[in-house]
XYZ file of C-alpha atoms in Angstrom:
742
model
C 42.806 35.755 30.556
C 44.745 32.841 32.790
C 45.991 31.000 30.042
C 49.720 31.623 28.700
C 48.555 29.851 25.120
C 46.778 33.488 24.895
C 49.752 35.012 25.182
C 52.203 33.229 23.731
C 54.387 34.289 20.094
C 54.953 32.470 17.868
C 58.520 33.159 15.925
C 58.548 34.257 12.456
C 59.248 33.013 9.420
C 60.556 34.988 6.696
C 61.141 35.047 3.026
C 64.370 34.455 1.916
C 64.337 38.454 1.219
C 63.052 39.809 4.125
C 65.164 37.326 6.046
C 68.514 39.736 4.338
C 66.847 41.895 5.296
C 66.035 40.853 9.278
C 69.405 40.095 9.669
C 70.891 41.735 12.654
C 74.998 42.281 14.037
C 75.633 40.645 17.675
C 76.312 44.205 18.385
C 73.167 45.070 18.015
C 70.985 42.511 20.083
C 71.228 45.156 22.826
C 70.278 47.765 20.319
C 67.335 50.430 22.553
C 64.347 48.486 22.232
C 60.630 49.543 22.942
C 59.611 51.204 26.690
C 60.922 52.764 29.095
C 63.914 53.506 29.432
C 64.172 52.460 33.153
C 62.371 49.171 32.792
C 63.533 45.430 32.917
C 65.142 44.263 29.584
C 63.949 40.665 28.317
C 65.381 39.420 25.357
C 65.068 35.828 23.772
C 67.913 33.780 22.070
C 66.338 31.429 20.348
C 68.313 28.760 17.620
C 67.266 24.753 17.589
C 70.412 22.912 19.077
C 73.259 23.180 17.405
C 72.403 26.069 15.966
C 75.581 27.902 17.979
C 73.959 29.796 21.168
C 75.771 28.786 23.812
C 79.389 30.106 21.436
C 77.155 33.070 20.559
C 77.198 33.144 23.995
C 80.612 33.772 24.718
C 80.955 35.793 21.939
C 79.252 37.782 23.197
C 80.681 37.964 26.663
C 84.630 38.356 24.539
C 83.443 40.975 22.914
C 82.502 42.768 26.254
C 85.758 41.946 27.805
C 87.098 44.523 24.795
C 84.860 46.807 25.441
C 82.996 46.532 22.883
C 80.106 46.189 24.643
C 79.801 49.544 26.251
C 76.630 49.873 27.573
C 76.763 47.749 30.155
C 79.547 47.493 32.845
C 78.456 44.266 34.386
C 78.272 41.208 32.159
C 77.044 37.819 35.145
C 76.997 34.480 32.713
C 74.834 31.680 33.773
C 74.685 27.994 32.532
C 71.413 26.826 33.087
C 72.491 23.045 33.584
C 74.646 24.189 36.460
C 72.025 25.939 38.324
C 70.182 22.208 39.154
C 72.745 21.835 41.483
C 72.361 25.132 43.405
C 71.072 23.328 46.579
C 71.117 26.521 49.189
C 69.085 29.174 49.318
C 71.464 32.198 48.497
C 70.359 36.186 47.986
C 70.679 38.835 45.416
C 74.386 39.136 45.853
C 74.868 35.517 46.603
C 73.624 35.160 42.793
C 75.974 37.527 41.101
C 79.262 36.786 43.080
C 78.974 32.857 44.600
C 77.209 31.220 41.622
C 79.072 33.822 38.890
C 83.070 35.214 40.369
C 83.097 37.273 43.125
C 85.382 40.132 42.968
C 88.746 40.936 43.439
C 87.455 43.459 45.709
C 86.000 46.013 47.533
C 82.829 43.355 47.141
C 80.338 45.494 49.229
C 80.773 48.963 47.172
C 80.452 46.964 43.799
C 77.081 45.285 45.319
C 76.242 49.452 46.035
C 77.405 50.581 42.657
C 75.145 47.917 41.098
C 71.785 47.885 42.923
C 71.969 51.684 41.610
C 72.979 51.287 37.452
C 71.070 48.273 37.318
C 71.290 49.357 33.624
C 74.689 48.852 33.299
C 73.830 45.001 33.707
C 73.947 41.783 31.491
C 72.437 38.479 33.123
C 72.730 36.062 30.734
C 71.019 32.854 31.186
C 72.457 30.218 29.072
C 70.476 27.169 28.244
C 67.356 27.202 29.581
C 65.865 23.997 28.315
C 68.089 22.408 30.305
C 66.948 24.533 33.574
C 64.835 21.478 35.611
C 63.029 23.514 37.412
C 60.903 26.608 35.202
C 57.556 25.887 35.672
C 55.004 28.170 36.626
C 58.108 30.879 36.711
C 55.499 33.911 35.415
C 53.827 33.358 38.294
C 55.693 31.678 41.636
C 56.179 33.099 44.309
C 59.320 35.017 43.060
C 62.448 37.161 45.483
C 61.418 40.816 45.682
C 63.870 41.741 48.480
C 67.845 41.728 48.248
C 68.740 41.020 51.728
C 66.492 37.451 51.645
C 67.537 34.030 51.174
C 65.992 32.680 48.234
C 65.660 29.145 46.327
C 67.265 29.711 42.502
C 64.031 29.046 40.345
C 62.912 32.009 43.069
C 65.854 34.331 42.173
C 65.475 33.397 38.739
C 61.703 34.274 38.845
C 62.282 37.882 40.278
C 63.962 38.992 37.498
C 61.787 37.278 34.395
C 58.842 38.976 36.930
C 61.284 42.262 37.358
C 60.911 42.896 40.448
C 64.958 42.969 41.172
C 67.594 45.090 39.920
C 64.803 46.470 37.701
C 66.471 48.285 34.611
C 68.881 45.545 34.184
C 69.071 44.028 30.777
C 68.578 39.638 30.960
C 69.668 37.455 27.742
C 68.070 33.909 28.014
C 68.959 31.328 25.129
C 66.808 28.886 24.336
C 64.870 26.360 21.891
C 62.233 27.327 19.633
C 58.674 25.249 20.453
C 61.170 24.806 24.566
C 61.033 25.197 27.631
C 60.724 28.993 27.141
C 57.947 29.231 25.347
C 56.048 29.515 27.670
C 57.806 33.030 28.958
C 57.315 34.768 26.026
C 55.111 36.669 26.157
C 57.169 38.196 28.853
C 60.619 38.990 26.183
C 61.067 42.352 25.152
C 62.991 41.331 21.933
C 63.438 37.878 19.467
C 66.324 36.871 18.535
C 67.222 33.485 16.544
C 69.637 31.736 15.661
C 69.552 30.395 11.976
C 72.326 28.363 11.009
C 75.173 28.765 8.260
C 74.691 30.443 5.347
C 75.481 27.935 2.048
C 78.287 31.260 2.182
C 79.392 30.330 5.564
C 78.903 26.541 5.162
C 82.067 27.358 2.643
C 84.130 29.362 4.941
C 83.935 27.024 8.029
C 85.488 23.748 5.822
C 87.933 26.436 3.917
C 88.396 26.886 7.960
C 88.254 23.942 9.323
C 90.698 22.228 6.320
C 93.328 24.610 5.965
C 97.032 23.689 6.560
C 95.501 19.976 5.673
C 96.069 17.529 3.063
C 94.596 18.570 -0.181
C 91.768 19.846 1.372
C 89.902 20.980 -2.109
C 88.812 17.198 -2.762
C 87.387 16.957 1.041
C 85.379 19.835 0.257
C 84.064 18.373 -2.793
C 83.797 14.763 -1.142
C 81.440 16.616 1.066
C 79.393 18.046 -1.425
C 79.057 15.120 -3.522
C 76.420 13.948 -0.568
C 73.660 16.213 -1.459
C 71.927 15.382 1.966
C 74.298 15.463 4.558
C 75.669 18.224 2.997
C 72.738 19.397 3.083
C 72.986 19.143 6.757
C 75.685 22.223 7.344
C 73.592 24.926 7.158
C 74.009 23.033 12.052
C 77.015 24.411 12.545
C 76.946 21.246 14.607
C 76.723 18.620 11.837
C 78.966 21.016 10.204
C 81.698 20.617 12.217
C 80.686 16.503 12.761
C 80.686 15.928 8.954
C 83.762 17.830 8.455
C 85.441 15.499 11.354
C 84.553 12.611 9.627
C 85.538 13.588 6.163
C 89.221 14.640 7.470
C 88.894 10.637 9.343
C 88.008 9.014 6.783
C 90.847 10.862 4.215
C 92.786 9.642 6.446
C 92.493 6.109 5.647
C 91.694 6.824 1.911
C 88.042 6.261 2.249
C 86.409 7.985 -0.718
C 82.839 6.208 0.503
C 81.071 9.274 2.306
C 77.294 8.000 4.477
C 74.751 9.352 3.130
C 72.136 8.955 5.854
C 72.216 10.292 9.066
C 71.861 7.702 10.697
C 75.030 6.253 8.759
C 77.212 9.912 9.113
C 77.284 9.090 13.079
C 77.865 5.624 12.935
C 80.765 6.511 11.194
C 80.947 8.924 13.898
C 80.551 6.772 16.632
C 83.363 4.107 14.923
C 85.525 6.977 14.662
C 85.724 7.871 18.437
C 85.887 3.817 18.952
C 88.857 3.730 17.360
C 90.976 0.813 18.639
C 88.358 -0.547 20.902
C 86.890 -3.610 21.466
C 83.326 -3.740 21.565
C 83.013 -6.720 23.477
C 84.987 -5.509 26.310
C 82.665 -2.663 26.793
C 79.015 -3.669 26.247
C 78.257 -2.888 29.039
C 79.336 0.825 29.467
C 77.470 1.986 26.190
C 74.172 -0.319 27.310
C 73.969 2.194 30.405
C 74.510 5.012 28.576
C 72.376 4.068 25.520
C 69.486 3.245 28.858
C 70.267 7.013 30.454
C 70.020 8.942 27.400
C 66.860 7.511 26.475
C 65.656 8.135 29.973
C 67.351 12.062 29.276
C 65.472 12.726 25.971
C 62.104 11.796 27.684
C 62.849 13.633 30.085
C 63.605 16.804 28.562
C 67.640 17.173 29.708
C 70.098 16.076 28.855
C 72.194 16.959 32.525
C 72.640 13.470 34.069
C 71.654 14.173 37.887
C 72.100 10.204 39.294
C 75.727 8.793 39.912
C 76.824 7.006 37.024
C 76.922 4.156 39.383
C 80.799 3.369 38.312
C 84.055 5.073 37.891
C 84.592 2.555 34.877
C 81.726 4.410 32.558
C 82.339 7.234 33.830
C 85.844 7.095 32.649
C 84.735 5.576 29.361
C 82.970 8.063 28.036
C 84.320 11.144 29.056
C 87.704 9.708 27.395
C 85.564 8.595 24.787
C 83.632 12.069 24.034
C 80.270 10.957 24.525
C 79.873 12.643 27.827
C 81.546 16.245 28.555
C 81.633 17.533 32.528
C 81.064 20.334 33.620
C 82.129 22.572 37.305
C 79.664 22.340 40.231
C 80.282 25.497 41.715
C 83.321 28.183 40.507
C 84.667 28.675 43.598
C 85.397 25.936 44.783
C 83.011 25.679 48.148
C 81.268 22.531 46.913
C 83.202 20.666 44.172
C 82.771 18.159 42.548
C 81.184 18.609 38.509
C 78.807 17.840 36.274
C 77.986 15.425 33.553
C 76.239 15.811 30.627
C 75.407 13.941 27.306
C 78.621 16.422 24.888
C 75.343 17.409 22.881
C 71.674 16.730 21.605
C 72.953 14.239 18.763
C 75.103 12.288 20.687
C 72.095 11.387 23.465
C 69.726 10.856 20.255
C 72.140 8.436 19.169
C 72.371 6.557 22.491
C 68.824 7.263 23.037
C 68.323 5.030 18.932
C 70.411 2.749 20.580
C 68.340 1.705 23.365
C 65.132 1.692 21.893
C 66.982 -0.342 18.999
C 68.789 -3.574 21.307
C 67.041 -3.337 24.473
C 64.865 -6.581 24.957
C 62.482 -5.086 27.223
C 60.761 -2.765 24.449
C 58.506 -4.886 22.773
C 57.542 -3.856 19.260
C 54.430 -2.867 20.206
C 55.918 -0.571 22.870
C 58.957 0.828 20.071
C 55.859 2.254 18.252
C 53.950 3.040 20.902
C 56.976 5.544 22.378
C 58.425 7.092 19.046
C 54.532 8.032 17.876
C 54.116 11.138 16.638
C 50.437 11.247 17.399
C 51.376 11.992 21.563
C 51.528 15.580 23.076
C 52.261 15.134 26.377
C 54.162 18.546 25.878
C 54.024 21.135 22.957
C 57.222 20.466 22.925
C 57.487 16.289 22.301
C 57.324 16.203 18.574
C 60.234 18.257 17.521
C 62.171 16.403 20.796
C 61.686 12.960 19.683
C 62.224 13.632 15.529
C 66.099 12.816 15.839
C 66.028 9.804 17.997
C 62.698 8.425 15.281
C 65.350 8.606 12.232
C 67.980 7.436 13.825
C 65.597 4.598 15.027
C 64.214 3.899 11.940
C 68.338 4.062 10.230
C 70.035 1.597 12.915
C 66.804 -0.472 12.007
C 67.355 -0.859 8.311
C 70.668 -1.037 8.274
C 71.755 -3.591 5.508
C 74.759 -4.980 7.613
C 73.566 -5.271 11.530
C 76.740 -6.911 12.278
C 78.367 -3.482 13.718
C 74.525 -3.416 16.032
C 75.355 -7.114 16.907
C 78.787 -5.727 18.013
C 76.657 -3.596 20.366
C 74.973 -6.234 21.781
C 76.214 -9.550 24.606
C 73.389 -11.030 22.238
C 72.103 -12.411 19.007
C 69.730 -9.486 18.532
C 68.298 -10.283 14.880
C 65.081 -11.583 15.223
C 64.514 -8.448 17.944
C 65.721 -5.991 15.218
C 63.381 -7.325 12.338
C 60.316 -7.378 15.046
C 61.023 -3.936 15.375
C 61.546 -2.891 11.964
C 57.964 -4.383 10.535
C 56.361 -2.466 13.296
C 58.176 0.491 12.569
C 57.324 0.204 8.876
C 53.866 -1.072 9.456
C 53.457 2.088 11.668
C 55.196 4.449 9.525
C 52.461 3.171 6.983
C 50.188 3.398 8.975
C 50.524 7.209 9.118
C 49.322 8.026 5.579
C 45.866 6.482 5.710
C 44.815 9.962 7.165
C 46.299 12.619 5.735
C 48.875 13.408 7.827
C 49.767 17.431 8.921
C 52.684 19.039 7.044
C 55.320 18.701 10.110
C 54.215 14.877 10.211
C 54.607 14.826 7.025
C 58.060 15.925 6.426
C 58.659 13.739 9.741
C 57.876 10.099 7.780
C 59.894 12.057 4.732
C 62.500 11.478 6.975
C 61.912 8.241 8.416
C 61.654 6.489 4.520
C 64.721 8.867 3.042
C 66.873 7.361 6.489
C 64.872 3.128 6.527
C 66.802 3.579 2.119
C 64.460 0.774 2.203
C 63.190 1.212 -1.643
C 59.818 -0.904 -1.163
C 58.856 1.680 2.048
C 59.678 5.094 0.227
C 57.451 3.718 -3.476
C 54.624 2.937 -0.649
C 55.147 6.532 1.220
C 55.356 7.743 -2.377
C 52.551 6.667 -3.514
C 49.737 7.693 -0.535
C 50.903 11.400 -0.833
C 48.480 14.058 -1.739
C 48.673 15.464 -5.156
C 48.197 19.051 -2.738
C 50.604 19.213 -1.224
C 50.775 22.120 1.224
C 53.680 23.576 3.643
C 52.383 26.504 4.281
C 53.898 27.945 8.311
C 55.749 25.277 8.284
C 59.769 25.999 8.932
C 61.689 23.907 5.924
C 65.450 23.943 6.255
C 68.098 22.383 3.791
C 67.436 18.787 4.985
C 63.931 19.011 4.890
C 64.002 20.355 1.331
C 65.914 17.867 0.513
C 63.868 14.236 1.440
C 60.600 15.820 0.519
C 62.166 15.715 -3.237
C 63.917 12.622 -3.053
C 60.528 11.055 -2.299
C 58.071 13.250 -4.359
C 60.840 12.382 -7.354
C 60.189 9.000 -6.546
C 55.840 8.930 -7.118
C 54.007 8.458 -9.922
C 52.193 11.449 -9.750
C 51.740 14.798 -10.105
C 51.983 17.621 -7.098
C 51.003 21.157 -6.378
C 52.963 22.186 -3.118
C 52.587 25.258 -1.811
C 56.012 26.709 -0.067
C 54.638 29.791 1.262
C 56.323 30.918 4.670
C 57.939 27.725 4.891
C 61.409 29.901 5.112
C 62.558 27.826 1.903
C 65.899 29.140 0.773
C 66.581 29.333 -3.372
C 68.161 26.512 -3.559
C 65.869 24.546 -2.189
C 63.286 25.860 -3.747
C 64.508 25.311 -7.319
C 65.406 21.736 -6.459
C 61.368 21.257 -6.011
C 60.126 22.987 -8.743
C 62.495 20.824 -11.407
C 60.813 18.438 -10.633
C 58.785 16.705 -13.723
C 55.263 15.740 -11.236
C 55.334 18.813 -10.208
C 53.058 21.108 -12.211
C 52.875 24.025 -10.216
C 54.197 26.271 -7.177
C 52.944 28.411 -4.832
C 55.937 31.085 -2.699
C 56.448 34.061 -1.810
C 56.715 36.347 -4.565
C 59.541 38.441 -3.769
C 61.687 34.263 -3.436
C 60.030 33.647 -6.824
C 60.669 37.221 -8.566
C 64.590 36.107 -6.264
C 64.756 32.284 -8.053
C 64.120 33.986 -11.677
C 66.347 36.961 -11.134
C 69.112 34.372 -10.361
C 68.293 31.676 -13.032
C 68.687 34.351 -15.260
C 72.173 35.621 -14.444
C 73.065 31.876 -14.550
C 71.656 31.597 -17.795
C 68.935 28.545 -17.038
C 66.300 29.024 -19.230
C 65.251 26.378 -19.308
C 64.745 26.711 -14.934
C 63.894 30.267 -15.938
C 61.152 29.193 -18.095
C 59.747 25.915 -16.026
C 59.014 28.295 -12.344
C 57.746 30.578 -14.888
C 55.135 28.205 -16.379
C 54.519 26.688 -13.121
C 54.077 29.168 -10.494
C 50.545 30.038 -9.057
C 49.343 32.437 -7.119
C 45.629 31.828 -7.106
C 44.024 32.782 -4.845
C 46.057 35.940 -3.544
C 45.118 37.836 -0.230
C 47.126 40.561 0.455
C 47.002 41.412 3.844
C 49.800 44.253 4.125
C 51.762 46.855 2.247
C 54.257 44.532 1.599
C 51.577 41.816 0.010
C 50.918 44.845 -2.685
C 54.134 45.821 -3.258
C 54.870 42.199 -4.500
C 51.523 41.853 -6.259
C 52.767 44.750 -8.723
C 56.223 43.643 -8.739
C 55.797 40.804 -10.507
C 52.982 42.237 -12.978
C 55.506 45.260 -13.475
C 57.899 41.531 -14.848
C 54.417 40.570 -16.718
C 54.251 44.126 -18.150
C 57.717 44.343 -19.406
C 58.200 40.958 -20.402
C 61.975 41.113 -19.412
C 62.036 37.873 -18.188
C 63.120 35.912 -20.989
C 66.604 36.641 -23.219
C 66.066 37.403 -27.259
C 66.750 33.866 -29.155
C 66.336 32.708 -32.327
C 63.274 30.684 -29.976
C 62.207 33.296 -28.347
C 62.414 37.196 -30.113
C 62.302 39.735 -28.354
C 58.755 41.069 -30.220
C 57.088 37.648 -29.088
C 54.741 37.796 -25.089
C 55.573 35.203 -22.575
C 54.241 37.286 -20.163
C 53.684 35.488 -16.991
C 50.656 33.188 -16.560
C 50.449 33.607 -12.688
C 49.075 37.316 -13.669
C 47.211 36.314 -16.872
C 45.395 33.444 -14.308
C 44.685 34.763 -11.270
C 41.035 34.675 -10.293
C 40.115 35.007 -7.037
C 42.294 37.979 -5.259
C 41.378 39.540 -1.463
C 41.945 42.461 0.073
C 42.528 42.933 3.697
C 44.766 45.810 4.740
C 42.149 47.297 7.584
C 41.079 50.410 7.325
C 44.322 52.086 8.495
C 46.542 50.872 4.903
C 43.193 49.919 3.048
C 42.579 53.078 1.591
C 46.658 54.004 0.304
C 47.009 49.823 -0.473
C 44.451 49.932 -2.778
C 45.139 53.336 -5.005
C 48.318 50.900 -5.447
C 45.883 47.227 -6.373
C 44.006 49.561 -8.767
C 46.843 50.414 -11.233
C 47.869 46.583 -11.344
C 43.442 45.152 -11.234
C 43.128 45.666 -15.164
C 46.479 42.929 -15.660
C 43.760 40.074 -14.295
C 41.337 39.271 -17.442
C 40.586 36.272 -15.176
C 39.550 37.410 -11.988
C 36.571 35.725 -11.070
C 36.792 36.688 -7.558
C 37.214 39.846 -5.756
C 37.686 40.568 -2.114
C 37.452 43.995 -1.005
C 36.195 43.019 2.243
C 37.082 40.226 4.151
C 36.003 41.169 7.067
C 38.762 43.947 7.679
C 37.116 47.218 6.918
C 39.399 48.375 3.991
C 37.512 51.750 3.858
C 38.408 52.419 0.092
C 36.539 55.034 0.118
C 34.320 56.784 -3.022
C 37.177 57.651 -4.689
C 38.703 54.379 -4.230
C 35.007 52.877 -5.778
C 34.975 55.295 -8.809
C 39.158 54.532 -9.940
C 37.179 50.446 -9.088
C 34.620 51.199 -11.877
C 36.794 52.374 -14.634
C 39.083 49.501 -15.266
C 35.910 47.350 -14.669
C 36.168 46.512 -19.098
C 39.264 45.040 -18.093
C 37.842 41.993 -16.135
C 34.978 40.392 -17.960
C 35.153 37.065 -16.840
C 34.200 38.818 -12.702
C 31.455 36.811 -10.754
C 31.660 37.588 -7.084
C 32.245 41.645 -6.204
C 32.790 41.910 -2.486
C 32.655 45.986 -1.564
C 31.058 46.210 1.518
C 32.493 48.103 4.587
C 34.075 50.226 2.698
C 32.802 53.761 3.585
C 30.955 53.568 0.140
C 28.386 56.964 -0.473
C 25.516 57.821 -3.248
C 28.756 59.853 -4.300
C 30.063 56.972 -6.096
C 27.265 54.542 -6.193
C 26.212 56.495 -9.117
C 29.042 55.939 -10.971
C 29.095 52.339 -9.686
C 25.961 51.062 -11.032
C 26.147 52.674 -14.929
C 30.083 50.414 -14.954
C 28.149 47.092 -13.213
C 26.561 46.285 -17.152
C 29.967 46.192 -18.214
C 30.922 42.937 -16.251
C 28.459 40.510 -17.779
C 29.591 38.003 -15.590
C 28.588 39.438 -12.656
C 27.130 37.026 -10.832
C 27.463 38.434 -7.029
C 27.206 41.976 -5.532
C 27.783 42.525 -1.966
C 27.324 46.105 -0.871
C 26.881 45.404 3.491
C 27.043 47.765 5.639
C 28.271 51.360 3.495
C 26.559 54.380 3.747
C 24.272 53.792 0.947
C 20.767 55.635 1.018
C 18.246 56.275 -1.548
C 19.126 57.274 -3.923
C 21.974 55.337 -4.376
C 19.328 52.725 -3.973
C 18.017 54.355 -7.176
C 20.144 54.521 -9.772
C 21.219 50.722 -8.224
C 17.223 50.321 -8.857
C 18.137 51.845 -12.745
C 21.171 48.815 -13.660
C 19.468 45.922 -12.506
C 17.924 45.030 -15.813
C 20.592 45.797 -17.327
C 22.837 43.199 -15.785
C 21.655 39.249 -16.916
C 24.099 37.483 -14.686
C 22.766 39.145 -11.991
C 21.440 36.548 -9.045
C 22.311 38.267 -5.772
C 22.773 41.966 -4.110
C 23.388 42.337 -0.597
C 22.598 45.956 0.264
C 21.314 45.493 4.307
C 22.754 47.878 7.073
C 22.670 50.625 5.022
C 20.936 54.023 5.239
C 17.640 52.842 2.413
C 14.453 53.789 3.456
C 10.890 51.837 2.650
C 11.610 54.896 -0.428
C 14.804 53.084 -2.051
C 13.395 49.625 -1.161
C 10.614 50.445 -3.059
C 12.367 51.308 -6.268
C 15.231 48.180 -6.340
C 11.113 46.335 -5.754
C 10.254 47.569 -8.443
C 12.508 47.345 -11.036
C 13.073 43.057 -9.472
C 10.095 43.240 -11.687
C 12.452 43.226 -14.975
C 15.218 40.699 -13.603
C 13.284 37.723 -13.107
C 16.944 35.970 -13.038
C 17.589 37.338 -9.182
C 17.275 35.889 -6.941
C 17.873 37.907 -3.782
C 18.340 41.767 -2.474
């Protein structure tokens, strides 16, 4: 199909239990992948900004230099931002030897060896989002000749399209939903860098503060600010937080910032310590403008000249910009300039939106609108600058902002604040999707405006679903922060969000969250953790609030999960024996006893085996009203499966709808099924669509119909029933006035 969208891959959002199993070591990144042995292997290393992708690449190169990645004899590492300055045309040899590093001797011999042994070559393109000319790489004119001269883009395309150095390994780093997203259909393996675990945060801080006075007191200061601590899962922000903590500790300041905006505002002040702001306003104003232009154009590299030597020196001296060599061989002297990191750029961009007089309040709202999506990635890339903007506009003390402007900007800020506040409230007129709702929660938290927070909290829907939306620690914090301030009850769906156990506990313990859905495996893990901590109150609360209805099983893992839940329900081992809850007290799992709808959609390959496992626990679902064993999946559970199902009917007395379509059911099992149907005294609808039932089976069904006093509809289309069987069913209808259709 001539549409990349049909071929795009999505990053899997693992639950906590799966994440542990899916975690890999650095050495496993290059482990054998599917495909032909001599094929070029393309690996995408994805991660949000600040997660440490480039650091990981450097570590991979270091490992290789130590001989720990022995399958590669050559590693070529290209920073994509440096490739933007390569205006010349190159051969493949030039790309490797001029734009990276030239061998000290025997260049021809080395290059011939590479051509004959491409499987021993690793080529790394780091920071694909910084590569400006990335459109059309999968289909554009690509390099096919080793000797001809090409642009860097054509050479890149030749490698990606596997037309040159066929058999090499490519490692390309980028952001999820970033510029490389359109090329994920070309890759053989996707690895995601997800940041620090709580244990790694602890380890990082311990090492950072090692050798400094009162290290444990500094860690405690950070942990006492849970929102700021939640951002420490991002290595870059963890470093900034530690930097600021060390700086504040030296001055004796024990008050740590509580928002992302005030965090970086403090870092900004530390970097400009001893600098007269009024004397440097023109430099800050210029950096603000450059930063916002970069955010709009999805780039942090400054291609154009900064305009003045003084501006460049100011920005480099205080760590706002960082230089990088354009060409390592020294033929093209000079350095490129880029913002030090995405936090710096987004903060300066937000300062521009806040202080610029030529941006009206209405124009500002259009620029940061959550509705606009000119590019698929735009909403994600604007999140940080939007949060900084709201935080700056709602600062209680704007004296510092006045110092950053040549004019008094109080009136400008108030107008923009009013416009943004009005816009954020307007977002709730139509129920926002999960991503917009999370961004709204982040914005109102940054504002720290009690009236705005209460308004947003009051307008939230009582049914909140974040299913298939990633929830990082800061997302969880702002969500529970807003929910806590609402005077209503909520049901929250946390399935397939990647939420960690601490975050799940924080949401579940909210008094106004009366029910929640989450991965069964993660929920069981949460219960086991609370049990080990002897936190009986939180454990009992999380068990009582947990729901799984409606439950849809799409894989054997889902079947195993619900079996594990039923096992806990049967064994009743979650709660210890106490005076309040003696051992003979049956507590059980309400999620099991209250399940009303179950859909089985494993398909023809795993359907039969999966159903044999599921049917063993079906008797525990006493409240089940809807059992769908088709779900357009052709599960093909067969006659034996149906006979096994009939045996558990006495435990499913509340069943109203039974769908057995497309399951390879024949007359062999229909007789037993028909005899068991009258046991289901609440049954209203039966579907046996598209099976292998003939006249004999129809006759057995006809005998059972008069005994089924609640049945309204029976569907037996697309079976093998002839006029004879149809006549039997028709005659039976005379005794079944309640049945409306067959």
